[in-house]
Amino acid sequence: RIALQGWRLKTHREATLTILAILRFQKEMGKLPDNLDELVKTCYLTKVPDDPFSPGPLAYKKTGDGFLLYGWGENLKDDNGQVVRNEKGKIMQWAPDGDWVFWPVKKN
């Protein structure tokens, strides 16, 4: 469990830095980046952040009203940015199923 907590903290830190880079890029360039590689090419990030639970980086998708940034989570599969909610409807950020969505911040 300690190792898992370490990966959660590392992933959350990388996601936070990525969100800040995306928002800064958007403010300065007037548009969202097409992909995370664009943030590296324009020096907003030093490298594309890895998702420790997928074979690649954190997932980034542009949406109609912004963007989605998430990691695959412990089930090791892409659930297309779907979170898991408990029986009361509250989002379970670090659930063993579903994705770990970092942006947008969803209300419980």
XYZ file of N, CA and C in Angstrom:
324
model
N 0.818 -1.198 0.000
C 0.000 0.000 0.000
C 0.862 1.263 0.000
N 2.017 1.195 0.644
C 2.895 2.364 0.685
C 3.398 2.697 -0.717
N 3.766 1.677 -1.476
C 4.231 1.911 -2.845
C 3.120 2.522 -3.701
N 1.909 2.013 -3.543
C 0.774 2.551 -4.290
C 0.534 4.017 -3.929
N 0.614 4.339 -2.658
C 0.440 5.729 -2.226
C 1.522 6.619 -2.841
N 2.740 6.109 -2.926
C 3.813 6.860 -3.561
C 3.524 7.150 -5.026
N 2.999 6.155 -5.742
C 2.653 6.358 -7.158
C 1.505 7.350 -7.302
N 0.545 7.282 -6.384
C -0.568 8.241 -6.424
C -0.054 9.665 -6.262
N 0.815 9.878 -5.286
C 1.364 11.210 -5.046
C 2.174 11.700 -6.242
N 3.001 10.838 -6.791
C 3.814 11.211 -7.954
C 2.928 11.551 -9.148
N 1.916 10.732 -9.387
C 1.021 10.966 -10.516
C 0.242 12.271 -10.323
N -0.224 12.517 -9.115
C -0.966 13.750 -8.842
C -0.073 14.971 -9.031
N 1.166 14.877 -8.612
C 2.114 15.981 -8.797
C 2.346 16.251 -10.282
N 2.586 15.198 -11.045
C 2.810 15.342 -12.491
C 1.562 15.909 -13.177
N 0.387 15.451 -12.763
C -0.860 15.949 -13.345
C -1.056 17.430 -13.037
N -0.747 17.833 -11.818
C -0.888 19.236 -11.437
C 0.024 20.126 -12.272
N 1.270 19.719 -12.439
C 2.202 20.490 -13.268
C 1.729 20.547 -14.720
N 1.156 19.453 -15.201
C 0.655 19.401 -16.572
C -0.546 20.318 -16.740
N -1.454 20.319 -15.787
C -2.620 21.210 -15.843
C -2.166 22.669 -15.888
N -1.219 23.020 -15.034
C -0.711 24.392 -15.031
C -0.085 24.748 -16.375
N 0.660 23.813 -16.957
C 1.279 24.054 -18.265
C 0.220 24.229 -19.354
N -0.810 23.409 -19.328
C -1.887 23.515 -20.323
C -2.593 24.863 -20.202
N -2.950 25.246 -18.975
C -3.657 26.513 -18.772
C -2.786 27.715 -19.143
N -1.517 27.635 -18.830
C -0.593 28.721 -19.200
C -0.451 28.809 -20.722
N -0.296 27.652 -21.375
C -0.224 27.601 -22.832
C -1.480 28.232 -23.429
N -2.635 27.834 -22.916
C -3.901 28.349 -23.427
C -3.984 29.873 -23.279
N -3.576 30.371 -22.136
C -3.632 31.817 -21.894
C -2.689 32.573 -22.831
N -1.488 32.051 -23.020
C -0.485 32.756 -23.824
C -0.649 32.537 -25.322
N -1.137 31.364 -25.733
C -1.260 31.058 -27.159
C -2.679 31.263 -27.700
N -3.646 31.390 -26.783
C -5.017 31.610 -27.221
C -5.748 30.353 -27.659
N -5.172 29.199 -27.376
C -5.793 27.921 -27.731
C -5.216 26.835 -26.849
N -5.914 25.718 -26.792
C -5.370 24.564 -26.071
C -4.330 23.870 -26.932
N -3.346 23.232 -26.326
C -2.392 22.456 -27.126
C -3.104 21.270 -27.775
N -2.629 20.866 -28.936
C -3.225 19.715 -29.623
C -2.924 18.412 -28.896
N -1.752 18.362 -28.239
C -1.336 17.169 -27.499
C -0.289 17.587 -26.473
N 0.083 16.664 -25.616
C 1.063 16.988 -24.567
C 2.464 17.201 -25.131
N 2.780 16.590 -26.252
C 4.085 16.803 -26.884
C 4.284 18.285 -27.239
N 3.201 18.954 -27.599
C 3.286 20.372 -27.952
C 3.754 21.210 -26.755
N 3.415 20.778 -25.549
C 3.870 21.488 -24.350
C 5.371 21.345 -24.146
N 5.918 20.223 -24.547
C 7.363 20.012 -24.456
C 8.074 20.821 -25.543
N 7.553 20.776 -26.758
C 8.161 21.509 -27.878
C 8.198 23.010 -27.634
N 7.211 23.529 -26.898
C 7.151 24.965 -26.627
C 7.688 25.316 -25.233
N 8.322 24.349 -24.579
C 9.009 24.526 -23.297
C 8.092 24.837 -22.110
N 6.846 24.432 -22.181
C 5.969 24.561 -21.020
C 6.170 23.386 -20.065
N 6.625 22.267 -20.593
C 7.005 21.090 -19.797
C 8.366 20.612 -20.270
N 9.120 19.977 -19.383
C 10.415 19.422 -19.796
C 10.254 18.040 -20.417
N 9.168 17.330 -20.033
C 8.881 16.027 -20.631
C 7.404 15.733 -20.465
N 6.903 14.852 -21.315
C 5.512 14.419 -21.212
C 5.403 13.507 -19.987
N 4.448 13.772 -19.098
C 4.358 12.982 -17.864
C 3.865 11.554 -18.106
N 4.551 10.608 -17.507
C 4.170 9.203 -17.619
C 2.979 8.894 -16.727
N 2.175 7.961 -17.178
C 1.102 7.401 -16.355
C 1.628 6.050 -15.881
N 1.861 5.873 -14.585
C 2.447 4.620 -14.110
C 1.534 3.402 -14.291
N 0.271 3.623 -14.646
C -0.663 2.522 -14.792
C -1.072 2.282 -16.249
N -0.368 2.894 -17.177
C -0.619 2.668 -18.608
C 0.723 2.507 -19.311
N 0.699 2.093 -20.564
C 1.964 1.944 -21.285
C 2.512 3.262 -21.830
N 1.899 4.386 -21.452
C 2.339 5.669 -21.994
C 2.105 6.811 -21.026
N 1.902 8.013 -21.581
C 1.725 9.196 -20.744
C 0.303 9.327 -20.205
N 0.105 10.318 -19.340
C -1.239 10.661 -18.911
C -2.088 10.942 -20.152
N -3.362 10.629 -20.076
C -4.255 10.835 -21.217
C -4.736 12.283 -21.237
N -4.638 12.897 -22.405
C -5.075 14.274 -22.618
C -5.986 14.287 -23.832
N -7.170 14.862 -23.652
C -8.118 14.974 -24.757
C -8.754 16.352 -24.720
N -8.795 17.009 -25.872
C -9.525 18.260 -25.969
C -11.009 17.918 -26.037
N -11.829 18.730 -25.360
C -13.271 18.534 -25.365
C -13.933 19.802 -25.891
N -15.233 19.754 -26.053
C -15.953 20.913 -26.571
C -15.812 22.156 -25.712
N -15.674 21.968 -24.402
C -15.585 23.119 -23.511
C -14.281 23.178 -22.719
N -13.264 22.488 -23.158
C -11.980 22.517 -22.456
C -11.134 21.301 -22.759
N -10.708 20.624 -21.698
C -9.876 19.438 -21.886
C -10.078 18.470 -20.742
N -9.618 17.256 -20.975
C -9.696 16.174 -20.005
C -8.281 15.656 -19.800
N -7.859 15.526 -18.553
C -6.551 14.961 -18.229
C -6.773 13.883 -17.181
N -6.317 12.682 -17.488
C -6.540 11.575 -16.563
C -5.487 10.492 -16.709
N -5.415 9.644 -15.691
C -4.578 8.453 -15.705
C -5.478 7.225 -15.695
N -4.958 6.114 -16.126
C -5.757 4.891 -16.240
C -6.187 4.331 -14.891
N -5.404 4.508 -13.880
C -5.762 3.973 -12.573
C -5.364 2.520 -12.385
N -5.708 2.006 -11.228
C -5.253 0.682 -10.809
C -5.782 -0.476 -11.649
N -6.891 -0.286 -12.363
C -7.402 -1.391 -13.167
C -6.629 -1.560 -14.483
N -5.662 -0.685 -14.718
C -4.744 -0.778 -15.858
C -5.445 -0.732 -17.209
N -6.592 -0.034 -17.287
C -7.256 0.105 -18.581
C -7.828 1.504 -18.728
N -7.962 1.914 -19.967
C -8.485 3.230 -20.292
C -10.012 3.170 -20.256
N -10.594 3.873 -19.292
C -12.051 3.946 -19.167
C -12.575 5.263 -19.754
N -11.797 5.871 -20.645
C -12.172 7.111 -21.332
C -12.517 8.254 -20.384
N -11.796 8.336 -19.279
C -11.984 9.446 -18.358
C -13.191 9.310 -17.445
N -13.702 8.111 -17.302
C -14.853 7.877 -16.426
C -14.386 7.617 -14.998
N -14.980 8.316 -14.063
C -14.652 8.144 -12.649
C -15.599 7.123 -12.029
N -15.253 6.666 -10.841
C -16.106 5.769 -10.069
C -16.715 6.573 -8.932
N -17.976 6.341 -8.683
C -18.665 7.003 -7.575
C -19.109 5.951 -6.568
N -19.127 6.341 -5.302
C -19.592 5.413 -4.266
C -21.120 5.398 -4.243
N -21.689 4.659 -3.311
C -23.149 4.512 -3.241
C -23.878 5.821 -2.952
N -23.168 6.823 -2.432
C -23.765 8.138 -2.176
C -23.530 9.108 -3.343
N -22.882 8.633 -4.396
C -22.625 9.466 -5.565
C -21.355 10.283 -5.497
N -20.575 10.119 -4.452
C -19.330 10.869 -4.295
C -18.221 10.223 -5.133
N -17.453 11.058 -5.821
C -16.344 10.566 -6.643
C -15.277 9.937 -5.758
N -14.828 8.774 -6.166
C -13.741 8.082 -5.472
C -12.478 8.271 -6.309
N -11.707 9.309 -5.985
C -10.533 9.687 -6.792
C -9.559 8.538 -7.019
N -9.259 7.778 -6.000
C -8.253 6.729 -6.130
C -8.893 5.332 -6.120
N -10.040 5.205 -6.732
C -10.746 3.923 -6.772
C -9.942 2.892 -7.561
N -10.083 1.614 -7.225
C -9.372 0.575 -7.965
C -9.929 0.369 -9.367
N -11.130 0.854 -9.643
C -11.719 0.800 -10.986
C -11.892 2.215 -11.500
N -12.097 2.344 -12.798
C -12.278 3.660 -13.393
C -10.957 4.403 -13.516
N -11.038 5.576 -14.125
C -9.846 6.393 -14.330
C -9.675 7.401 -13.205
N -8.463 7.877 -13.063
C -8.149 8.927 -12.107
C -8.181 10.247 -12.880
N -9.284 10.965 -12.798
C -9.447 12.198 -13.559
C -8.914 13.372 -12.742
N -8.003 14.111 -13.373
C -7.389 15.265 -12.732
C -8.002 16.576 -13.200
N -8.473 16.610 -14.437
C -9.122 17.806 -14.982
C -10.141 17.382 -15.990
N -11.321 17.956 -15.997
C -11.764 19.005 -15.098
C -12.029 18.459 -13.706
N -11.974 19.346 -12.744
C -12.275 18.958 -11.371
C -13.785 18.768 -11.305
N -14.198 17.559 -11.004
C -15.627 17.244 -10.970
C -16.178 17.445 -9.583
N -17.391 17.963 -9.545
C -18.050 18.180 -8.259
C -18.670 16.872 -7.781
N -18.663 16.685 -6.489
C -19.284 15.494 -5.891
C -20.768 15.660 -5.780
